[in-house]
Amino acid sequence: MKRFIIVVSLVFLSFIVYYDLSWGTNPIPQEKQQEEPKIQPVSSQAEEGSVFQAHTVKKGETVFSIVDQKSGGSPPISAEQIVEDFERLNPETKANLIQSGKVYKFPVYNKSS
């Protein structure tokens, strides 16, 4: 009887681990509030003329690595502002959900700002 309980427990635990790794328990929240359009410049850089560049994402690239590459190094702006600017340029995409092979608009910042 003891062996039976141990075997059943191991099978159940294996199922739980498999389910959690393959399906997850926390769904990705879908943004529902798109009621009011935000009519604001992408950032202070937009007013200076440096807005964005289109880029086809390659495997392993992130928003930050691409912005660093396009800006010629680490831009003098906060990570939150980079994410906000990216999501304004690409309203249908979250910054952490970009896919390789697709073309997105990436903000470009001047090093001197």
mmCIF file with all atom_site columns, C-alpha atoms in Angstrom:
data_model
loop_
_atom_site.group_PDB
_atom_site.id
_atom_site.type_symbol
_atom_site.label_atom_id
_atom_site.label_alt_id
_atom_site.label_comp_id
_atom_site.label_asym_id
_atom_site.label_entity_id
_atom_site.label_seq_id
_atom_site.pdbx_PDB_ins_code
_atom_site.Cartn_x
_atom_site.Cartn_y
_atom_site.Cartn_z
_atom_site.occupancy
_atom_site.B_iso_or_equiv
_atom_site.pdbx_formal_charge
_atom_site.auth_seq_id
_atom_site.auth_comp_id
_atom_site.auth_asym_id
_atom_site.auth_atom_id
_atom_site.pdbx_PDB_model_num
ATOM 1   C CA . MET A 1 1   ? 0.000   0.000  0.000   1.00 0.00 ? 1   MET A CA 1
ATOM 2   C CA . LYS A 1 2   ? 2.869   2.336  0.842   1.00 0.00 ? 2   LYS A CA 1
ATOM 3   C CA . ARG A 1 3   ? 4.491   1.752  -2.552  1.00 0.00 ? 3   ARG A CA 1
ATOM 4   C CA . PHE A 1 4   ? 1.192   2.381  -4.320  1.00 0.00 ? 4   PHE A CA 1
ATOM 5   C CA . ILE A 1 5   ? 0.793   5.772  -2.608  1.00 0.00 ? 5   ILE A CA 1
ATOM 6   C CA . ILE A 1 6   ? 4.386   6.720  -3.474  1.00 0.00 ? 6   ILE A CA 1
ATOM 7   C CA . VAL A 1 7   ? 3.940   5.722  -7.136  1.00 0.00 ? 7   VAL A CA 1
ATOM 8   C CA . VAL A 1 8   ? 0.635   7.598  -7.431  1.00 0.00 ? 8   VAL A CA 1
ATOM 9   C CA . SER A 1 9   ? 2.199   10.655 -5.764  1.00 0.00 ? 9   SER A CA 1
ATOM 10  C CA . LEU A 1 10  ? 5.156   10.613 -8.165  1.00 0.00 ? 10  LEU A CA 1
ATOM 11  C CA . VAL A 1 11  ? 2.878   10.280 -11.194 1.00 0.00 ? 11  VAL A CA 1
ATOM 12  C CA . PHE A 1 12  ? 0.708   13.144 -9.933  1.00 0.00 ? 12  PHE A CA 1
ATOM 13  C CA . LEU A 1 13  ? 3.760   15.317 -9.225  1.00 0.00 ? 13  LEU A CA 1
ATOM 14  C CA . SER A 1 14  ? 5.153   14.566 -12.692 1.00 0.00 ? 14  SER A CA 1
ATOM 15  C CA . PHE A 1 15  ? 1.850   15.603 -14.269 1.00 0.00 ? 15  PHE A CA 1
ATOM 16  C CA . ILE A 1 16  ? 1.818   18.852 -12.291 1.00 0.00 ? 16  ILE A CA 1
ATOM 17  C CA . VAL A 1 17  ? 5.369   19.720 -13.385 1.00 0.00 ? 17  VAL A CA 1
ATOM 18  C CA . TYR A 1 18  ? 4.594   18.846 -17.021 1.00 0.00 ? 18  TYR A CA 1
ATOM 19  C CA . TYR A 1 19  ? 1.410   20.943 -17.018 1.00 0.00 ? 19  TYR A CA 1
ATOM 20  C CA . ASP A 1 20  ? 3.130   23.916 -15.397 1.00 0.00 ? 20  ASP A CA 1
ATOM 21  C CA . LEU A 1 21  ? 6.066   23.855 -17.815 1.00 0.00 ? 21  LEU A CA 1
ATOM 22  C CA . SER A 1 22  ? 4.019   23.330 -20.972 1.00 0.00 ? 22  SER A CA 1
ATOM 23  C CA . TRP A 1 23  ? 0.899   25.407 -20.323 1.00 0.00 ? 23  TRP A CA 1
ATOM 24  C CA . GLY A 1 24  ? 1.734   27.538 -17.309 1.00 0.00 ? 24  GLY A CA 1
ATOM 25  C CA . THR A 1 25  ? -0.616  28.660 -14.611 1.00 0.00 ? 25  THR A CA 1
ATOM 26  C CA . ASN A 1 26  ? -0.510  32.410 -15.169 1.00 0.00 ? 26  ASN A CA 1
ATOM 27  C CA . PRO A 1 27  ? -2.002  33.516 -18.489 1.00 0.00 ? 27  PRO A CA 1
ATOM 28  C CA . ILE A 1 28  ? -0.564  36.543 -20.252 1.00 0.00 ? 28  ILE A CA 1
ATOM 29  C CA . PRO A 1 29  ? -3.030  39.381 -19.612 1.00 0.00 ? 29  PRO A CA 1
ATOM 30  C CA . GLN A 1 30  ? -4.635  40.870 -22.700 1.00 0.00 ? 30  GLN A CA 1
ATOM 31  C CA . GLU A 1 31  ? -4.821  44.635 -22.719 1.00 0.00 ? 31  GLU A CA 1
ATOM 32  C CA . LYS A 1 32  ? -8.441  45.706 -22.998 1.00 0.00 ? 32  LYS A CA 1
ATOM 33  C CA . GLN A 1 33  ? -8.217  49.449 -22.473 1.00 0.00 ? 33  GLN A CA 1
ATOM 34  C CA . GLN A 1 34  ? -7.576  51.036 -25.853 1.00 0.00 ? 34  GLN A CA 1
ATOM 35  C CA . GLU A 1 35  ? -10.333 53.602 -25.583 1.00 0.00 ? 35  GLU A CA 1
ATOM 36  C CA . GLU A 1 36  ? -8.504  56.907 -25.493 1.00 0.00 ? 36  GLU A CA 1
ATOM 37  C CA . PRO A 1 37  ? -5.807  57.466 -28.104 1.00 0.00 ? 37  PRO A CA 1
ATOM 38  C CA . LYS A 1 38  ? -2.612  58.974 -26.798 1.00 0.00 ? 38  LYS A CA 1
ATOM 39  C CA . ILE A 1 39  ? -1.560  61.888 -28.959 1.00 0.00 ? 39  ILE A CA 1
ATOM 40  C CA . GLN A 1 40  ? 1.833   62.653 -27.535 1.00 0.00 ? 40  GLN A CA 1
ATOM 41  C CA . PRO A 1 41  ? 5.251   62.799 -29.116 1.00 0.00 ? 41  PRO A CA 1
ATOM 42  C CA . VAL A 1 42  ? 7.223   59.572 -28.933 1.00 0.00 ? 42  VAL A CA 1
ATOM 43  C CA . SER A 1 43  ? 9.691   61.341 -26.671 1.00 0.00 ? 43  SER A CA 1
ATOM 44  C CA . SER A 1 44  ? 11.613  64.574 -26.521 1.00 0.00 ? 44  SER A CA 1
ATOM 45  C CA . GLN A 1 45  ? 13.705  63.084 -29.326 1.00 0.00 ? 45  GLN A CA 1
ATOM 46  C CA . ALA A 1 46  ? 10.693  63.197 -31.656 1.00 0.00 ? 46  ALA A CA 1
ATOM 47  C CA . GLU A 1 47  ? 10.682  66.965 -31.456 1.00 0.00 ? 47  GLU A CA 1
ATOM 48  C CA . GLU A 1 48  ? 14.345  67.044 -32.506 1.00 0.00 ? 48  GLU A CA 1
ATOM 49  C CA . GLY A 1 49  ? 13.662  64.998 -35.644 1.00 0.00 ? 49  GLY A CA 1
ATOM 50  C CA . SER A 1 50  ? 15.139  61.643 -34.590 1.00 0.00 ? 50  SER A CA 1
ATOM 51  C CA . VAL A 1 51  ? 12.081  59.400 -34.403 1.00 0.00 ? 51  VAL A CA 1
ATOM 52  C CA . PHE A 1 52  ? 12.497  55.755 -35.403 1.00 0.00 ? 52  PHE A CA 1
ATOM 53  C CA . GLN A 1 53  ? 13.998  53.178 -37.735 1.00 0.00 ? 53  GLN A CA 1
ATOM 54  C CA . ALA A 1 54  ? 12.289  50.043 -39.024 1.00 0.00 ? 54  ALA A CA 1
ATOM 55  C CA . HIS A 1 55  ? 14.170  46.829 -38.232 1.00 0.00 ? 55  HIS A CA 1
ATOM 56  C CA . THR A 1 56  ? 13.556  43.132 -38.897 1.00 0.00 ? 56  THR A CA 1
ATOM 57  C CA . VAL A 1 57  ? 14.095  41.319 -35.608 1.00 0.00 ? 57  VAL A CA 1
ATOM 58  C CA . LYS A 1 58  ? 16.554  38.423 -35.639 1.00 0.00 ? 58  LYS A CA 1
ATOM 59  C CA . LYS A 1 59  ? 16.548  35.519 -33.198 1.00 0.00 ? 59  LYS A CA 1
ATOM 60  C CA . GLY A 1 60  ? 18.029  36.525 -29.845 1.00 0.00 ? 60  GLY A CA 1
ATOM 61  C CA . GLU A 1 61  ? 17.540  40.278 -30.263 1.00 0.00 ? 61  GLU A CA 1
ATOM 62  C CA . THR A 1 62  ? 15.656  42.358 -27.719 1.00 0.00 ? 62  THR A CA 1
ATOM 63  C CA . VAL A 1 63  ? 14.181  45.847 -27.846 1.00 0.00 ? 63  VAL A CA 1
ATOM 64  C CA . PHE A 1 64  ? 17.078  47.138 -25.747 1.00 0.00 ? 64  PHE A CA 1
ATOM 65  C CA . SER A 1 65  ? 19.800  45.488 -27.842 1.00 0.00 ? 65  SER A CA 1
ATOM 66  C CA . ILE A 1 66  ? 18.297  46.879 -31.050 1.00 0.00 ? 66  ILE A CA 1
ATOM 67  C CA . VAL A 1 67  ? 17.872  50.386 -29.590 1.00 0.00 ? 67  VAL A CA 1
ATOM 68  C CA . ASP A 1 68  ? 21.500  50.269 -28.382 1.00 0.00 ? 68  ASP A CA 1
ATOM 69  C CA . GLN A 1 69  ? 22.611  49.199 -31.863 1.00 0.00 ? 69  GLN A CA 1
ATOM 70  C CA . LYS A 1 70  ? 20.560  51.886 -33.647 1.00 0.00 ? 70  LYS A CA 1
ATOM 71  C CA . SER A 1 71  ? 21.648  54.605 -31.198 1.00 0.00 ? 71  SER A CA 1
ATOM 72  C CA . GLY A 1 72  ? 25.346  53.735 -31.344 1.00 0.00 ? 72  GLY A CA 1
ATOM 73  C CA . GLY A 1 73  ? 25.578  52.593 -27.731 1.00 0.00 ? 73  GLY A CA 1
ATOM 74  C CA . SER A 1 74  ? 23.542  52.786 -24.570 1.00 0.00 ? 74  SER A CA 1
ATOM 75  C CA . PRO A 1 75  ? 21.113  55.712 -24.988 1.00 0.00 ? 75  PRO A CA 1
ATOM 76  C CA . PRO A 1 76  ? 20.945  58.392 -22.285 1.00 0.00 ? 76  PRO A CA 1
ATOM 77  C CA . ILE A 1 77  ? 17.323  57.582 -21.421 1.00 0.00 ? 77  ILE A CA 1
ATOM 78  C CA . SER A 1 78  ? 15.579  55.278 -18.950 1.00 0.00 ? 78  SER A CA 1
ATOM 79  C CA . ALA A 1 79  ? 14.536  51.730 -19.831 1.00 0.00 ? 79  ALA A CA 1
ATOM 80  C CA . GLU A 1 80  ? 10.921  52.597 -19.013 1.00 0.00 ? 80  GLU A CA 1
ATOM 81  C CA . GLN A 1 81  ? 10.992  55.438 -21.556 1.00 0.00 ? 81  GLN A CA 1
ATOM 82  C CA . ILE A 1 82  ? 12.452  53.133 -24.224 1.00 0.00 ? 82  ILE A CA 1
ATOM 83  C CA . VAL A 1 83  ? 9.664   50.595 -23.637 1.00 0.00 ? 83  VAL A CA 1
ATOM 84  C CA . GLU A 1 84  ? 7.024   53.347 -23.662 1.00 0.00 ? 84  GLU A CA 1
ATOM 85  C CA . ASP A 1 85  ? 8.385   54.812 -26.912 1.00 0.00 ? 85  ASP A CA 1
ATOM 86  C CA . PHE A 1 86  ? 8.561   51.369 -28.566 1.00 0.00 ? 86  PHE A CA 1
ATOM 87  C CA . GLU A 1 87  ? 4.962   50.564 -27.590 1.00 0.00 ? 87  GLU A CA 1
ATOM 88  C CA . ARG A 1 88  ? 3.764   53.944 -28.912 1.00 0.00 ? 88  ARG A CA 1
ATOM 89  C CA . LEU A 1 89  ? 5.472   53.275 -32.244 1.00 0.00 ? 89  LEU A CA 1
ATOM 90  C CA . ASN A 1 90  ? 4.059   49.714 -32.336 1.00 0.00 ? 90  ASN A CA 1
ATOM 91  C CA . PRO A 1 91  ? 0.683   49.933 -30.548 1.00 0.00 ? 91  PRO A CA 1
ATOM 92  C CA . GLU A 1 92  ? -0.266  46.335 -31.393 1.00 0.00 ? 92  GLU A CA 1
ATOM 93  C CA . THR A 1 93  ? 2.888   44.888 -29.765 1.00 0.00 ? 93  THR A CA 1
ATOM 94  C CA . LYS A 1 94  ? 4.254   44.713 -26.231 1.00 0.00 ? 94  LYS A CA 1
ATOM 95  C CA . ALA A 1 95  ? 8.005   45.281 -25.929 1.00 0.00 ? 95  ALA A CA 1
ATOM 96  C CA . ASN A 1 96  ? 8.553   41.918 -24.241 1.00 0.00 ? 96  ASN A CA 1
ATOM 97  C CA . LEU A 1 97  ? 6.586   40.000 -26.905 1.00 0.00 ? 97  LEU A CA 1
ATOM 98  C CA . ILE A 1 98  ? 8.478   40.854 -30.103 1.00 0.00 ? 98  ILE A CA 1
ATOM 99  C CA . GLN A 1 99  ? 8.919   37.993 -32.564 1.00 0.00 ? 99  GLN A CA 1
ATOM 100 C CA . SER A 1 100 ? 11.883  37.207 -34.770 1.00 0.00 ? 100 SER A CA 1
ATOM 101 C CA . GLY A 1 101 ? 11.331  37.696 -38.490 1.00 0.00 ? 101 GLY A CA 1
ATOM 102 C CA . LYS A 1 102 ? 8.864   40.560 -38.033 1.00 0.00 ? 102 LYS A CA 1
ATOM 103 C CA . VAL A 1 103 ? 9.512   44.232 -38.775 1.00 0.00 ? 103 VAL A CA 1
ATOM 104 C CA . TYR A 1 104 ? 9.005   46.748 -35.966 1.00 0.00 ? 104 TYR A CA 1
ATOM 105 C CA . LYS A 1 105 ? 9.687   50.462 -35.540 1.00 0.00 ? 105 LYS A CA 1
ATOM 106 C CA . PHE A 1 106 ? 12.415  51.172 -32.974 1.00 0.00 ? 106 PHE A CA 1
ATOM 107 C CA . PRO A 1 107 ? 13.089  54.593 -31.395 1.00 0.00 ? 107 PRO A CA 1
ATOM 108 C CA . VAL A 1 108 ? 16.509  56.084 -32.079 1.00 0.00 ? 108 VAL A CA 1
ATOM 109 C CA . TYR A 1 109 ? 18.122  58.411 -29.555 1.00 0.00 ? 109 TYR A CA 1
ATOM 110 C CA . ASN A 1 110 ? 21.065  60.773 -29.904 1.00 0.00 ? 110 ASN A CA 1
ATOM 111 C CA . LYS A 1 111 ? 23.978  60.143 -27.532 1.00 0.00 ? 111 LYS A CA 1
ATOM 112 C CA . SER A 1 112 ? 24.293  63.878 -26.836 1.00 0.00 ? 112 SER A CA 1
ATOM 113 C CA . SER A 1 113 ? 20.811  64.315 -25.324 1.00 0.00 ? 113 SER A CA 1
#
